[in-house]
Coordinates of C-alpha atoms in Angstrom, one line a residue:
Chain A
X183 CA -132.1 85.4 37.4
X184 CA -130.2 84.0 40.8
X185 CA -129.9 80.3 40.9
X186 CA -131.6 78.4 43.3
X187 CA -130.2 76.9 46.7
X188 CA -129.5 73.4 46.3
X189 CA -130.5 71.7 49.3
X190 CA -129.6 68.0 49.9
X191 CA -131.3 65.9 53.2
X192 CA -132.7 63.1 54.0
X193 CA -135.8 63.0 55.6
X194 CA -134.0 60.8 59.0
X195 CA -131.5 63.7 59.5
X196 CA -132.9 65.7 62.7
X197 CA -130.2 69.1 61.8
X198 CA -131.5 68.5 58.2
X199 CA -134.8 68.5 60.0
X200 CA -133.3 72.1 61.4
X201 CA -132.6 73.4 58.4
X202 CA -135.3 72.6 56.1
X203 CA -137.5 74.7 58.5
X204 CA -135.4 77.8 57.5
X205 CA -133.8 77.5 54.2
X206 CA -136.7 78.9 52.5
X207 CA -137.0 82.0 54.8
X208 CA -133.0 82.4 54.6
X209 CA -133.0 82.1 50.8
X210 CA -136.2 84.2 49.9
X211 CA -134.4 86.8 52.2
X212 CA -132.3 87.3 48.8
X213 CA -134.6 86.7 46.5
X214 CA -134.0 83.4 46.3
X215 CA -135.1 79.6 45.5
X216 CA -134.4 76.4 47.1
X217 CA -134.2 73.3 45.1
X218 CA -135.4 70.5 47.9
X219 CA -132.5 66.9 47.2
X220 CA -134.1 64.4 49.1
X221 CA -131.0 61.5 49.2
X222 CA -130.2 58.5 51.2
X223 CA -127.2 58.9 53.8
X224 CA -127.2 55.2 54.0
X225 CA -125.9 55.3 50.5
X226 CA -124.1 58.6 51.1
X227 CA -122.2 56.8 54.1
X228 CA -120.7 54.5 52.3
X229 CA -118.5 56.5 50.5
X230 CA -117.0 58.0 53.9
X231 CA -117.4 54.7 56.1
X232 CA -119.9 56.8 58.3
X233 CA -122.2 55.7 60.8
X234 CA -125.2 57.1 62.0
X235 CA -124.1 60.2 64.4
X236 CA -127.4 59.0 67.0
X237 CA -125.0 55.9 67.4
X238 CA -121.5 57.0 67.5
X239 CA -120.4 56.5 71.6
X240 CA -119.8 59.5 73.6
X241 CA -121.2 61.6 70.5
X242 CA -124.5 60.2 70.2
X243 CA -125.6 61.1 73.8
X244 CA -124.4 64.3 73.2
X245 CA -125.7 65.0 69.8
X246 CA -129.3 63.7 71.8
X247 CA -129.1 67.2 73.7
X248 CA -127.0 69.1 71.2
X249 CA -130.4 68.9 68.9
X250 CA -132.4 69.5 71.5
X251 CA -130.7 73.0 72.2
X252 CA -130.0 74.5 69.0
X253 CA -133.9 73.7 68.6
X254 CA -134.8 75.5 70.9
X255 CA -131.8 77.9 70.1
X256 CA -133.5 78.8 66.9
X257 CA -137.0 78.6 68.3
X258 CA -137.6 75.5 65.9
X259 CA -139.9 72.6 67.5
X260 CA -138.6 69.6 67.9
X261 CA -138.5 66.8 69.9
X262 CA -136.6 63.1 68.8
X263 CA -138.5 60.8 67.6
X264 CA -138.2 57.3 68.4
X265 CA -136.4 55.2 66.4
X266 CA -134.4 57.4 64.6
X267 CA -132.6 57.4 62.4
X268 CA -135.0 55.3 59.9
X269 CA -135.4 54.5 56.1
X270 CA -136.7 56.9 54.2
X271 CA -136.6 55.7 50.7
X272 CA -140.4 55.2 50.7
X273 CA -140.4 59.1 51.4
X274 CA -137.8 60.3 49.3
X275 CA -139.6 58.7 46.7
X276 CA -143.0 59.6 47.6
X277 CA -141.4 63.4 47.4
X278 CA -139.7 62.7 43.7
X279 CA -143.6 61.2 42.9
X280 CA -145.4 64.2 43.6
X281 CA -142.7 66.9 42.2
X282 CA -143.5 64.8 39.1
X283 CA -146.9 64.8 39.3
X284 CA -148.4 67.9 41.0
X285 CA -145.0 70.3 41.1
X286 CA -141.6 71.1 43.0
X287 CA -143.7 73.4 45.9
X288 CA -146.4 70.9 46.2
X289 CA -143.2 68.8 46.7
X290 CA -141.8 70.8 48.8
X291 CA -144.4 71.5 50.7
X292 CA -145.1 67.4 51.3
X293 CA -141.4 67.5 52.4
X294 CA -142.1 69.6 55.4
X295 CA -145.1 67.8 56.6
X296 CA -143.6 64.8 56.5
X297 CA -140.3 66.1 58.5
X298 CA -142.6 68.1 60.7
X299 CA -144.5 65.1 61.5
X300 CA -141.2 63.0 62.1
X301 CA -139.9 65.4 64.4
X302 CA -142.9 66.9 66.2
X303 CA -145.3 64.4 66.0
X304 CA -143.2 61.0 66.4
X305 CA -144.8 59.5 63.0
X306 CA -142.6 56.8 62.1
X307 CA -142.4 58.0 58.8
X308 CA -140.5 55.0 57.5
X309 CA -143.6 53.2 56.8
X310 CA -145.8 53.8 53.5
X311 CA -149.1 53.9 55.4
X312 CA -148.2 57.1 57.3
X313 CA -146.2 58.6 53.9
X314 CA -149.7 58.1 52.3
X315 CA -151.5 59.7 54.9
X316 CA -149.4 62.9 55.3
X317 CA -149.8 63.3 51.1
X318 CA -153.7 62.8 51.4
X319 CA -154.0 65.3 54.2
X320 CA -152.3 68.0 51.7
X321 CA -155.4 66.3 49.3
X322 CA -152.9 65.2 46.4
X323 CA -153.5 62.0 44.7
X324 CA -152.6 58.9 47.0
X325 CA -153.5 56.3 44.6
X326 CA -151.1 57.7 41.8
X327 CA -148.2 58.4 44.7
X328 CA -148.9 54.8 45.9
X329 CA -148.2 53.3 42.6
X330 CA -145.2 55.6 41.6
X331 CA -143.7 54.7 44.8
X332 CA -143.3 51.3 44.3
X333 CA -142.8 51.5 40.6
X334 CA -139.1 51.3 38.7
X335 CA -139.0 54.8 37.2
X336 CA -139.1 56.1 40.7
X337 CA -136.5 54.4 42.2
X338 CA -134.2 54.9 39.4
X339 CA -134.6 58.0 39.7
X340 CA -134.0 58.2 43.5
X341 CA -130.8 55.9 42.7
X342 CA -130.0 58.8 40.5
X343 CA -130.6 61.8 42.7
X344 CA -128.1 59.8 45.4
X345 CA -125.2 59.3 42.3
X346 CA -124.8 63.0 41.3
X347 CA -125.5 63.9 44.9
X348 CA -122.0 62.0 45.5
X349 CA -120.5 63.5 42.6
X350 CA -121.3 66.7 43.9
X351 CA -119.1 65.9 47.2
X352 CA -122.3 65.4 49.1
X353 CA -121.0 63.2 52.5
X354 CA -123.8 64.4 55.4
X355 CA -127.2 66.6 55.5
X356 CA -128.2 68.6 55.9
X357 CA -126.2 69.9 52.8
X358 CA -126.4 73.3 50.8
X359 CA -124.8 74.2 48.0
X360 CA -124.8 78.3 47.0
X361 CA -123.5 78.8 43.4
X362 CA -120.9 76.8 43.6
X363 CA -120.2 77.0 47.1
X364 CA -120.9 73.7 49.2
X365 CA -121.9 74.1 53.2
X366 CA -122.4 71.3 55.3
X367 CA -124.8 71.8 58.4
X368 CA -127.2 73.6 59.6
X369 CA -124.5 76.0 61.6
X370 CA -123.5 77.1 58.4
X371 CA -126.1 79.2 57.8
X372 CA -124.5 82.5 59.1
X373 CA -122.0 81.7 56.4
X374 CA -124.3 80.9 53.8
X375 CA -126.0 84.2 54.4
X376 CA -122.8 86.4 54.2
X377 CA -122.6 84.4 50.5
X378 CA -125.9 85.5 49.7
X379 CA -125.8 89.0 50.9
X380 CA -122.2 89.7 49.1
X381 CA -123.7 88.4 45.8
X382 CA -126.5 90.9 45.7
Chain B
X334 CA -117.6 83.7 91.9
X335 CA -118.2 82.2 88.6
X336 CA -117.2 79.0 86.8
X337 CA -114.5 79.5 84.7
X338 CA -115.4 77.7 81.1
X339 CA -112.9 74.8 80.2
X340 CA -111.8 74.6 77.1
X341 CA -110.3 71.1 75.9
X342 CA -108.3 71.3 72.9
X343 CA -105.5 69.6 71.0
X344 CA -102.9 71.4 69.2
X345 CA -103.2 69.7 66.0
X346 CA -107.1 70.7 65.7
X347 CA -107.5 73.2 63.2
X348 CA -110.9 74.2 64.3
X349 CA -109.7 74.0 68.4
X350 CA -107.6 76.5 66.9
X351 CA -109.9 79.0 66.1
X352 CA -112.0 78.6 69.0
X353 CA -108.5 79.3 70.8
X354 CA -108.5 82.7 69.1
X355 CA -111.7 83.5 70.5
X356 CA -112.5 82.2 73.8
X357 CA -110.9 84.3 76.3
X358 CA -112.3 87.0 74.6
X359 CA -115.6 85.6 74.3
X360 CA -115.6 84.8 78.6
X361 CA -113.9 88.2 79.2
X362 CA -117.5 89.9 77.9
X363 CA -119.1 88.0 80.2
X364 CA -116.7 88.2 83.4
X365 CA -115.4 84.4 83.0
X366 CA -112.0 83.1 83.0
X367 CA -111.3 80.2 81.0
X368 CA -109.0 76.9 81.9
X369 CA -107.4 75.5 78.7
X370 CA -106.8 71.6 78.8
X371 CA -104.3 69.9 76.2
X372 CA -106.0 66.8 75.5
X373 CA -104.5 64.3 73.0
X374 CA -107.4 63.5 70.1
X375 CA -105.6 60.1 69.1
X376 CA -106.5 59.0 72.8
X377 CA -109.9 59.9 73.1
X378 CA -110.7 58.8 69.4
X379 CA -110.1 55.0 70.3
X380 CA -113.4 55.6 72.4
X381 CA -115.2 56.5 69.4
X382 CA -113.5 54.8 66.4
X383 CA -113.4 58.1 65.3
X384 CA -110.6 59.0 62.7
X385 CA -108.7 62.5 62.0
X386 CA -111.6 64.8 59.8
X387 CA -108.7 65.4 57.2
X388 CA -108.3 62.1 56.8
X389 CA -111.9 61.1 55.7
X390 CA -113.3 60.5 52.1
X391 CA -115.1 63.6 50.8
X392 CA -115.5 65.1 54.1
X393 CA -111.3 65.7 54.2
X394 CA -111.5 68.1 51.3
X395 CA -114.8 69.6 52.7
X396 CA -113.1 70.4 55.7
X397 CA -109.8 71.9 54.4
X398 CA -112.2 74.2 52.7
X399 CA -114.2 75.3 55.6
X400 CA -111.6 75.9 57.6
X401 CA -110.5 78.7 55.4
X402 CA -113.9 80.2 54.8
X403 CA -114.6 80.2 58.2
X404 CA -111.4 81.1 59.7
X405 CA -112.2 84.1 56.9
X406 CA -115.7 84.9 58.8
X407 CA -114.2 85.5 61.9
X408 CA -111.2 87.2 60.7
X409 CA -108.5 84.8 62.3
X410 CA -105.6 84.6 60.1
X411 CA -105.5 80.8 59.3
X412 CA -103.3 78.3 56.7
X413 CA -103.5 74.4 56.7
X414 CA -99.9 73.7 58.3
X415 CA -98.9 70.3 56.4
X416 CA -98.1 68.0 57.9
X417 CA -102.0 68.0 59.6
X418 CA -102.6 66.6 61.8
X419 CA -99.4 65.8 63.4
X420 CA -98.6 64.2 67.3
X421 CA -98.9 67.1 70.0
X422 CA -97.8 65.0 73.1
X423 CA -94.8 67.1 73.3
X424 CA -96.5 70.3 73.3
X425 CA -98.9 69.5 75.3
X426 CA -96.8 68.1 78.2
X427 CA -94.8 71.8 77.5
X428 CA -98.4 73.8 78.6
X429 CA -98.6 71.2 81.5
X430 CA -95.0 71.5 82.7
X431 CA -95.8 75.8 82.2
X432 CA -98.3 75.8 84.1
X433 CA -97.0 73.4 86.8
X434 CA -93.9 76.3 87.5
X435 CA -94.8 79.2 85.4
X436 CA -98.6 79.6 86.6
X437 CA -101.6 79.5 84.0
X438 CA -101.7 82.4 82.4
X439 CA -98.1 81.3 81.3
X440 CA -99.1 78.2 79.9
X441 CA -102.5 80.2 78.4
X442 CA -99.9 82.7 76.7
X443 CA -97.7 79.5 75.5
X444 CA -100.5 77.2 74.5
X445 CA -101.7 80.4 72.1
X446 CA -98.2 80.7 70.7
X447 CA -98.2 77.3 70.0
X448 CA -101.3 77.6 68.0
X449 CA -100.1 80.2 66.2
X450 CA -96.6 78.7 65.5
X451 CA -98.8 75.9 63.8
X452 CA -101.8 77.4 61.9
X453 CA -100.5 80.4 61.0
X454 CA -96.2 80.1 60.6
X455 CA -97.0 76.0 59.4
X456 CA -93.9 75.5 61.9
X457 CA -94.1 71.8 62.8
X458 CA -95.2 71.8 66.7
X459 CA -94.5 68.0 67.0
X460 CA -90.8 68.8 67.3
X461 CA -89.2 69.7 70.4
X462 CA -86.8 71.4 69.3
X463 CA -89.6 73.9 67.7
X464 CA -91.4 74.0 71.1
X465 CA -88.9 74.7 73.3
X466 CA -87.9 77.7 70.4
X467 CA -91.3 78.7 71.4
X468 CA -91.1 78.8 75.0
X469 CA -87.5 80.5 74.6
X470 CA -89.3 83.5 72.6
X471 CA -91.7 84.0 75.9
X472 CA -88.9 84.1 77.8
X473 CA -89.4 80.7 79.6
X474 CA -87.0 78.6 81.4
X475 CA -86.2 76.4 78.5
X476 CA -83.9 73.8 80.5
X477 CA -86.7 73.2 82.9
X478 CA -89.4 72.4 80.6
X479 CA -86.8 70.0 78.4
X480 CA -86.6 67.6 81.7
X481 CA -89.8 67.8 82.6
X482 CA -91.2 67.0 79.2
X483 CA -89.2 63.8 79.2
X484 CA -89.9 62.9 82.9
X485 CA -92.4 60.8 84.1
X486 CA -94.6 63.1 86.3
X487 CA -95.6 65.0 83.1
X488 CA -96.6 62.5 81.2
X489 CA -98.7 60.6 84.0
X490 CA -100.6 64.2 84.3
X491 CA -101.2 64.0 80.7
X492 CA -102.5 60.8 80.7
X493 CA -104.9 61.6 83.2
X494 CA -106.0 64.6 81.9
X495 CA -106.7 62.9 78.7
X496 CA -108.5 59.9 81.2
X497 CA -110.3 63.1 82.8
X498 CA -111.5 64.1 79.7
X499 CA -113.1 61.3 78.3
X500 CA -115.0 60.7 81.8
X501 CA -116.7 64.4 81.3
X502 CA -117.5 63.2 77.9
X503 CA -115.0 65.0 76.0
X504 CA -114.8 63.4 72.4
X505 CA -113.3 66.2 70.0
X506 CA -112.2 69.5 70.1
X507 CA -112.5 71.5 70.5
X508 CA -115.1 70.7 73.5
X509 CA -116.2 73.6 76.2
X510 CA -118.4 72.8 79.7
X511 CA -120.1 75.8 80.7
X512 CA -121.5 75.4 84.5
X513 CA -121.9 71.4 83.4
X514 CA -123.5 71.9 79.4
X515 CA -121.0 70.3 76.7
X516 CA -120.2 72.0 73.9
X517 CA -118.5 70.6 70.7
X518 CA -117.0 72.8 67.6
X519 CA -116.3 76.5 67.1
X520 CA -119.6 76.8 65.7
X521 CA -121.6 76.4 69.2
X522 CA -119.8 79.8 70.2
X523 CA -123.4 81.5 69.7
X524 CA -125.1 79.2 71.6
X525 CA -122.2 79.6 74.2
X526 CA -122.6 83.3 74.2
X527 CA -126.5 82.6 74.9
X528 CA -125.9 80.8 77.9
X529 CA -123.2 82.9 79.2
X530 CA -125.7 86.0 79.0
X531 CA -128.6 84.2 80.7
X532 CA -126.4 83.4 83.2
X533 CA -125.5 87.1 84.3

């Protein structure tokens, strides 16, 4: 049995925005899985002393269009929402609530509605109302994500998921790591498919 | 008559140096020429409080990693040279003071020896004394580029090259406008390529 893709974003990241609308598709492509990390690059930051690319001078501008192009490079739709980036805790731990609860591909499956409705529909996704809204429209169970989100277990866990992302040498997202093997960015993905096809 | 593409670099960039092992080729295909600019990355990173990539917690080791799996992917023979990164000033004023007498496929055919001295031969480029042994081996009047080097008119080109730079937005390397679209890392060559066929 192959092990799974690990894949580490957060849900504010529009390249790991890029990616998680392909990772599946690349990994099942070699009979693969893809284990979904939702983290916290505000916590991730502060080990590097990074700053949100969007707000970096010169390189934010640029990054503006950069997304826009590899988008449409990769026929992915996209546009940026507004503000970005955002927190996304109340997301992330939405996501760990429902893996819990209902399954890691109803999970996963929450995780791309909510970065599809981030990044194609402009829902501010930072705020619970909407989180709650994108998990009713897949018809799981609001009420019990609603309480697990504002609950302690939760958040530890979250809290967790960020630690052993760190001690994993997780700095950015969208990250990926192949047996071993640790790619940062969605342009990795030719390289990350050479890995995959040599390993089968 | 087309645009040539122009390619800013610094010497000390170990990713500027792979796209340097690629990008006449990659125009060539597509009928281009290409004008290499020596920019100096310690300049243009005061306008973004960016610091060298190697130099960066977690990302530094990342990086020194990449480079070799990537430099591996497209075949370019490839070793960290140590010190990295190092001052270029010196080399770069060399390709300047080339081209001024020697023409620009002189200072092209210099500027890739450089390269090569550095990532592949770890011969520390910082050093004149190693820069001039590198114009020597092309057969390049040694003497001339010594005084020029030191003299005042090449470094006030330098400084306005780098001053050039940062006005068309150029804030690493390496950095590629093609007909006016920015480009930034090795790993926008595809999109690159995409361009340069629509373009036919």
């Amino acid at each position: 049995m192959k092990k799974p893709l690990d894949f580490y974003f957060d849900f504010s990241s529009p390249y790991a925005y890029l990616a998680a609308m392909r990772i599946d598709e690349l990994a099942a492509k070699y009979d693969r899985q893809v284990e979904w990390h939702p983290i916290l690059l505000g916590v991730v930051f502060k080990e590097t002393g990074a700053i949100p690319l969007l707000m970096i001078p010169m390189k934010g501008p640029y990054v503006i269009h950069d997304l826009e192009r590899t988008a449409r490079f990769h026929n992915i739709p996209y546009q940026l929402p507004n503000p970005c980036p955002i927190m996304t805790h109340i997301a992330a731990r939405a996501m760990l609530s429902i893996r819990a609860m209902s399954g890691a591909s109803e999970a996963v499956a929450f995780a791309r509605a909510v970065f599809q409705a981030y990044f194609v529909e402009d829902i501010h996704i930072g705020e619970q109302e909407n989180v709650l809204r994108i998990a009713s429209n897949l018809g799981l169970d609001v009420g019990a994500i609603a309480a697990a989100i504002n609950g302690p277990e939760i958040k530890e866990q979250l809290k967790n998921e960020n630690e052993a992302a760190i001690r994993l040498g997780v700095f950015g997202a969208p990250f990926i790591i192949v047996d071993g093997e640790a790619y940062w960015g969605f342009d990795r993905f030719d390289q990350i498919e050479k890995q995959l096809q040599q390993v089968q």
